[in-house]
Short mmCIF file of C-alpha atoms and ligand atoms in Angstrom, two decimals:
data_model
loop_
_atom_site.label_atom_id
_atom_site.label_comp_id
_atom_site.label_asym_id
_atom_site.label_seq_id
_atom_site.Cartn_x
_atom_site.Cartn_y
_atom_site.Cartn_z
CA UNK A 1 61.31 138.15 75.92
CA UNK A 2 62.42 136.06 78.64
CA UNK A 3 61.67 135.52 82.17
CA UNK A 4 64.25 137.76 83.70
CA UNK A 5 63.32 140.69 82.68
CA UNK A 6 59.62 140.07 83.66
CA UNK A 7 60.75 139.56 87.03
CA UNK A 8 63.58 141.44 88.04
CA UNK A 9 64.60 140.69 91.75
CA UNK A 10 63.72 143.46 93.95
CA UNK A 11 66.65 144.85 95.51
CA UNK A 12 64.78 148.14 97.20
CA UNK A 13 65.82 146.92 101.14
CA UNK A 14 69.49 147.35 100.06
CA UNK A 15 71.49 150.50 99.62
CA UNK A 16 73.07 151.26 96.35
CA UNK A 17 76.44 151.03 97.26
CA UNK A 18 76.25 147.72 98.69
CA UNK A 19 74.64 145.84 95.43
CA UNK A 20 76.28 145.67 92.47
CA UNK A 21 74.73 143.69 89.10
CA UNK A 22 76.65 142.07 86.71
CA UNK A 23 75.41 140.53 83.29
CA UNK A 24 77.25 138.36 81.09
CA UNK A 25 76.35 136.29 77.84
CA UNK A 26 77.05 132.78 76.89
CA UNK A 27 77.35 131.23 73.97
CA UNK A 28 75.74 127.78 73.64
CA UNK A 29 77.02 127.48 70.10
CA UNK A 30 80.22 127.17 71.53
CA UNK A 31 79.19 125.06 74.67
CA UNK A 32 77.55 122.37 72.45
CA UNK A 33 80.04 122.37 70.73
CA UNK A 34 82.82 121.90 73.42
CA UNK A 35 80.77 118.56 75.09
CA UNK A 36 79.88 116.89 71.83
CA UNK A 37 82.96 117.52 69.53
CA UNK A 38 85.62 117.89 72.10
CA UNK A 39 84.69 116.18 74.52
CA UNK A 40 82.64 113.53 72.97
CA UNK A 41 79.37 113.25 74.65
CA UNK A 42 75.99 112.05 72.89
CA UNK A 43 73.91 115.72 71.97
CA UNK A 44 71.31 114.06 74.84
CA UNK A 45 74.28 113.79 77.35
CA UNK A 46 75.95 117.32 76.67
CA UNK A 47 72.26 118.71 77.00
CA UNK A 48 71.80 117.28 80.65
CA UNK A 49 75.79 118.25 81.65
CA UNK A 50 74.85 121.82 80.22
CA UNK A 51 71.70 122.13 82.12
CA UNK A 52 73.70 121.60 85.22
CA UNK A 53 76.40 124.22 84.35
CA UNK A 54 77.01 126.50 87.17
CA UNK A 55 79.72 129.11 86.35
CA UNK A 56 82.32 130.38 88.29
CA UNK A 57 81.91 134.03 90.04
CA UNK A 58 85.24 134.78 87.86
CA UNK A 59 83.27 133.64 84.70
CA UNK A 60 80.02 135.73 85.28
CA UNK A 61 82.19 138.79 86.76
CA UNK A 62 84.88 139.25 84.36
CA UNK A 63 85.67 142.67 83.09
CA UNK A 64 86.81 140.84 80.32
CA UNK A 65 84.59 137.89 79.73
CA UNK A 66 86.68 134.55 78.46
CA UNK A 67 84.68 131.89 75.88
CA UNK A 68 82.31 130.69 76.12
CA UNK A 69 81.58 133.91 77.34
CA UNK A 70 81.00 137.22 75.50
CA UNK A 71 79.72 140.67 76.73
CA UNK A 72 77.76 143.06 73.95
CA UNK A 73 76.07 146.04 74.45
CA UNK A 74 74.72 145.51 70.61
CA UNK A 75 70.85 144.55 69.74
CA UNK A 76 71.30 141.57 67.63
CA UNK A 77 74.86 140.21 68.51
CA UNK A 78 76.91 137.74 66.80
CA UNK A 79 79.44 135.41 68.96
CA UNK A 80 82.86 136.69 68.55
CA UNK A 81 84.27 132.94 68.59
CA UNK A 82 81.88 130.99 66.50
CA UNK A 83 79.33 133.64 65.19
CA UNK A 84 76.29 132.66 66.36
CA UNK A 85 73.28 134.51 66.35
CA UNK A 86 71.17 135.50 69.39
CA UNK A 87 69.51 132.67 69.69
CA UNK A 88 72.12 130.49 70.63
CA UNK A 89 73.13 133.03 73.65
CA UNK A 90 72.08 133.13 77.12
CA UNK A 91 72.16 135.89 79.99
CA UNK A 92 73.50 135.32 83.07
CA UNK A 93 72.71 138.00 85.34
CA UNK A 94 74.05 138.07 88.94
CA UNK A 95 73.82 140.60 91.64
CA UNK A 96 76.15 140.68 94.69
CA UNK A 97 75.46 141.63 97.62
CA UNK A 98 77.58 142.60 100.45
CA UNK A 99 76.55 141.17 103.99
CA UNK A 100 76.05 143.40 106.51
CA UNK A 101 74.29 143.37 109.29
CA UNK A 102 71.86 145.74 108.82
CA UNK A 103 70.56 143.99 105.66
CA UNK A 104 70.99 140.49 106.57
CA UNK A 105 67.22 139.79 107.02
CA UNK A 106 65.89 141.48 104.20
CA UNK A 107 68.64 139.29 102.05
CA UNK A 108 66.95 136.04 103.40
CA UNK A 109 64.21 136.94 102.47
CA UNK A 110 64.67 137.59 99.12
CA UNK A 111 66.66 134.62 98.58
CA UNK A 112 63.64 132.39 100.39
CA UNK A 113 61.44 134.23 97.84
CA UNK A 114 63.43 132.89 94.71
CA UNK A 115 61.65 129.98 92.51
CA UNK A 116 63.86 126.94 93.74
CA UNK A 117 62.85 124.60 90.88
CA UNK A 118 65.22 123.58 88.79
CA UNK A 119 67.89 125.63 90.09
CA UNK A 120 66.73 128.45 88.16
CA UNK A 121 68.60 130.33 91.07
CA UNK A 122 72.21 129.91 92.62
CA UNK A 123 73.50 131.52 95.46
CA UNK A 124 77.15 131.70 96.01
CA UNK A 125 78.78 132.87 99.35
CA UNK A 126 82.33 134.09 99.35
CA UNK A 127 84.79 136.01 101.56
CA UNK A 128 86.57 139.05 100.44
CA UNK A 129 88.81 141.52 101.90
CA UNK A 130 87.04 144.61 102.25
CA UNK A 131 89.90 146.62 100.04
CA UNK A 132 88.80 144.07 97.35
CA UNK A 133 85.44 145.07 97.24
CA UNK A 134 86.36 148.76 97.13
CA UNK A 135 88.09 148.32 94.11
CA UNK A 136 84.96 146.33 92.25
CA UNK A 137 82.98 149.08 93.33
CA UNK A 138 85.49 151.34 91.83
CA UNK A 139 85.34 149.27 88.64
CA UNK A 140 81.52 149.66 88.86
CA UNK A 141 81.75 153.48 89.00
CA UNK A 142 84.01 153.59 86.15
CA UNK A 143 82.20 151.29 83.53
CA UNK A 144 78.68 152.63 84.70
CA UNK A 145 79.87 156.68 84.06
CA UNK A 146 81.48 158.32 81.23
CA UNK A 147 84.49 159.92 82.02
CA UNK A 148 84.78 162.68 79.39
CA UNK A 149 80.92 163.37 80.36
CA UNK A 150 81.33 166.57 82.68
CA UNK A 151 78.62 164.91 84.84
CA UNK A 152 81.23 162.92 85.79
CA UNK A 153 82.36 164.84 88.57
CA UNK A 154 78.98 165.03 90.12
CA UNK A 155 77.63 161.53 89.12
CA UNK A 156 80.91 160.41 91.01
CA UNK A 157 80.75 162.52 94.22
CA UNK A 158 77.28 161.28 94.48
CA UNK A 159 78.05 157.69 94.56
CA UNK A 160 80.65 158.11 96.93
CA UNK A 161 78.44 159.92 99.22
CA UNK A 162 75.67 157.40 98.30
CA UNK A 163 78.37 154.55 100.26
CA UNK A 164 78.73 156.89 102.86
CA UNK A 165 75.25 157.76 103.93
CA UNK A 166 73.23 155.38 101.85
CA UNK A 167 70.09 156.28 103.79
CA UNK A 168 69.61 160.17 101.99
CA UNK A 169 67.80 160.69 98.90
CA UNK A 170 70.51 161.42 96.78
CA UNK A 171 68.57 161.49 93.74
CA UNK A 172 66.61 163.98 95.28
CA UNK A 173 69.43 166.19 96.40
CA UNK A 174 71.48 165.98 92.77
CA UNK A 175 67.95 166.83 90.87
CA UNK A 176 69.41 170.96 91.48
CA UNK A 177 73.02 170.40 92.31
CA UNK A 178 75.14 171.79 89.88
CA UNK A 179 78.76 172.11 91.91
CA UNK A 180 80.42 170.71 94.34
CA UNK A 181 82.74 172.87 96.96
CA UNK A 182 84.96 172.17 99.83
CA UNK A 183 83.15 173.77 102.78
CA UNK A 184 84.66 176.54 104.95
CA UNK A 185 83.31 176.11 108.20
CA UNK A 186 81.15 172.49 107.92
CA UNK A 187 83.36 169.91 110.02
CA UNK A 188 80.78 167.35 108.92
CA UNK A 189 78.49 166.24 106.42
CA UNK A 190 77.19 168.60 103.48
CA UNK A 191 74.63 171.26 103.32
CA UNK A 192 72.46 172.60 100.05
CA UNK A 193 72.18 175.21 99.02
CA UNK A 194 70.25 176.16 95.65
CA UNK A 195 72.65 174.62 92.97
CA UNK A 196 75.50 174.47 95.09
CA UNK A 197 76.72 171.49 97.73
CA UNK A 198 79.32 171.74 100.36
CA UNK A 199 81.21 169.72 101.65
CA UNK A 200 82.68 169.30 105.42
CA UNK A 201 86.72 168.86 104.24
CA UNK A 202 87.42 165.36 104.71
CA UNK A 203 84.21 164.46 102.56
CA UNK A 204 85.56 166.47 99.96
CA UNK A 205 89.16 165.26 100.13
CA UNK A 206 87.98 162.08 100.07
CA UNK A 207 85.95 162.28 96.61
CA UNK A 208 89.12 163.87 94.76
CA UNK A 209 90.37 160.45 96.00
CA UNK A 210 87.96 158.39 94.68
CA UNK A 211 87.57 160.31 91.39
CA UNK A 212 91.50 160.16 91.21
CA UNK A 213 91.62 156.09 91.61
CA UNK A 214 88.50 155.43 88.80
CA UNK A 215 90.41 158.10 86.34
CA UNK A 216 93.64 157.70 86.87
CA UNK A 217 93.96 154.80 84.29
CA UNK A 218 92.35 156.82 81.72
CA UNK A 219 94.02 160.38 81.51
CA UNK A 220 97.04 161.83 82.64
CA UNK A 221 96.83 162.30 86.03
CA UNK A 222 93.37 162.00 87.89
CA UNK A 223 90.45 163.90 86.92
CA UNK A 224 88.63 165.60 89.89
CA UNK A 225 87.02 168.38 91.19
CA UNK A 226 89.80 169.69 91.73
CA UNK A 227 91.25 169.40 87.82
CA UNK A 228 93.48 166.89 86.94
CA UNK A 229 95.90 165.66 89.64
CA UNK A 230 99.37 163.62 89.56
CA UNK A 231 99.35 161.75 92.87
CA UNK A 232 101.79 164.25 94.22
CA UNK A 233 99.62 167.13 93.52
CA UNK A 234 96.31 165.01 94.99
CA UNK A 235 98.04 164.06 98.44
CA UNK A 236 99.20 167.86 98.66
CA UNK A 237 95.68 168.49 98.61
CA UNK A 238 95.03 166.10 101.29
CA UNK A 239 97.91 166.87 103.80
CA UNK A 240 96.23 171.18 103.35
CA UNK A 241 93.23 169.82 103.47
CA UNK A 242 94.03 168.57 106.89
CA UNK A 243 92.70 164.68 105.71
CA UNK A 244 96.28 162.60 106.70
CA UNK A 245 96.67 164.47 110.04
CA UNK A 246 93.11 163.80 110.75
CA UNK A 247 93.39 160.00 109.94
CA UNK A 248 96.78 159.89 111.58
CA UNK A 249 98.82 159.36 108.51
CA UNK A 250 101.94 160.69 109.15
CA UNK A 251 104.29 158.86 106.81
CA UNK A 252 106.30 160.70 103.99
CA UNK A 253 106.54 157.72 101.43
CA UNK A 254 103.51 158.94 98.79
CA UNK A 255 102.62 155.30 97.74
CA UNK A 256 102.40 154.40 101.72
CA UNK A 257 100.05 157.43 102.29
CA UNK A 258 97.59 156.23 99.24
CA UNK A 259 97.88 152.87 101.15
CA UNK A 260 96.58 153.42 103.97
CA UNK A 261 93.86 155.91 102.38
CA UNK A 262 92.75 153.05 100.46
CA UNK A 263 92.37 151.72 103.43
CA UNK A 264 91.01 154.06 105.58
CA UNK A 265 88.10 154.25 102.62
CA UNK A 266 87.84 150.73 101.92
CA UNK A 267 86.48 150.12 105.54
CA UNK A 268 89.60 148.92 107.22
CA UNK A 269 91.43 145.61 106.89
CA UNK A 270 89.02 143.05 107.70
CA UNK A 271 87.11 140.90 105.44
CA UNK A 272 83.52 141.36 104.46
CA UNK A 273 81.02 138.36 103.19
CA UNK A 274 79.94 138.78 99.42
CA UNK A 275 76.26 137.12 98.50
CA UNK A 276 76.12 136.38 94.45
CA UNK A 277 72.52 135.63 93.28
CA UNK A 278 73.09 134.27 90.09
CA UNK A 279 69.84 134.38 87.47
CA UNK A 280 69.99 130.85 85.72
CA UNK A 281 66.63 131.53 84.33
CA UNK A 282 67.15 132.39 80.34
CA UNK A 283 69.97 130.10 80.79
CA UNK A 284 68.11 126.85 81.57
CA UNK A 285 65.62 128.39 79.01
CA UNK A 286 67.83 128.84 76.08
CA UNK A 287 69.19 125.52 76.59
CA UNK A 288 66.32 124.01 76.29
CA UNK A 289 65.04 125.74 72.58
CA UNK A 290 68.55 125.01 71.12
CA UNK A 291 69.00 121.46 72.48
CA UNK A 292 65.39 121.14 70.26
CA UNK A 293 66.82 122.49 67.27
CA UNK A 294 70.29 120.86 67.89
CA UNK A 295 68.66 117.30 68.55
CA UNK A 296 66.08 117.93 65.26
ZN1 ZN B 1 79.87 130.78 69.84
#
């Protein structure tokens, strides 16, 4: 068992929306291997270089991890370049967090609270644009659900509203909601009632977007609430539902509307800063048991 699942960070002052983990595996199989054989460094020296490894946020985000890098959702994993068992991998486990400012204290504080020796932790700041960061978080909802699941359509509309109002106890609410509908007379927010959950319009219009963008790749057409949608049939629903007159989108072009929805839901055009907290802990750990075999 290693450390960092003893002590998971605690990310409880940040909404959902705006923290999204990411775990990789390396294998140091393949890393040995690469500074003593290819590049020609004594095992003593390649141990040292190793320890200092700090991977890219490409390398620990990938959807598609590159070597040395692997992902497996299996118990006992083998490396899919050199075949090495588990004990030769390490997790890398890295959370990002998007600055804002209503959550900028409580992320110094839990970076001040990390263990500093040894660089067991890294912190790496970058800029994004905010459409960027829609899109991971679209990636996010479409690894973390299963689209041919028919919670699908709920588990979706509740993340979405989760980034919208991250404050509410969604969990709470979705415990009895069993459908979602496009309210008649709400011009805001939602409202409960018993299994059901409306919707004000735009709320709704915008979750058929959402669920449209994270299926589209999958199925023909989107699935949604709605059924499944070709873009033609989606932005119909949007231009009844009143949603591009509202946001002032008045082009006809249909790829130029889903532009500037994208943008419209993404948060605008600006940029937004992205915090990665990178867990080096079973890492530097792992490194350390194999260099002592390795070495022996
Ligand atoms: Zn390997």
């Amino acid at each position: 068992m290693s450390n960092t699942k003893k002590n998971p960070l605690d990310l409880s002052a940040f909404p959902a929306a705006s923290v999204i983990e990411y775990s990789t595996l390396v294998c140091l199989a393949c890393t040995f291997e690469i500074f003593t054989t290819q590049l020609g460094l004594a095992p003593r020296t390649a141990y040292s270089e190793i320890k200092k490894y700090s991977p890219t946020v490409a390398e620990l985000t990938a959807p598609k991890a590159l070597p040395p890098f692997f992902d497996s959702e299996e118990k006992h994993p083998h490396c899919p370049y050199c075949k090495a068992a588990k004990r030769w991998h390490a997790r890398f486990d890295t959370t990002r967090i998007e600055g804002e400012k209503a959550t900028d204290a409580a992320r110094r504080k839990l970076v001040k609270a990390l263990p500093q020796k040894d660089g067991q932790f890294q912190i790496i700041a970058t800029n994004s644009q905010k459409r960027a960061t829609f899109f991971d978080w679209l990636a996010t909802l479409d690894h973390n659900l299963e689209l041919d699941d028919d919670d699908w359509l709920l588990e979706s509309t509740r993340a979405w509203l989760a980034r919208c109002e991250p404050k509410t106890d969604w969990a709470g609410v979705f415990q009895s909601v069993r459908a979602v509908r496009r309210s008649q007379r709400l011009t805001e927010a939602w409202e409960q009632e018993g299994r059901r959950l409306f919707l004000a319009p735009h709320l709704y219009s915008e979750i058929l977007v959402v669920q449209y963008l994270v299926s589209r790749s999958h199925v023909h057409g989107g699935r949604t609430l709605e059924g499944r949608l070709t873009l033609q049939e989606l932005l119909r629903r949007l231009r009844y539902g009143g949603y591009l007159e509202k946001q002032g989108i008045s082009t006809s072009d249909q790829f130029e509307i889903l532009e500037q929805v994208i943008e419209k839901l993404s948060g605008g055009a600006g940029k937004v800063k992205l915090y990665y907290i990178v867990d080096r802990r079973d890492f530097l750990e792992k490194v350390k048991s194999v260099y002592a075999s390795f070495a022996a």
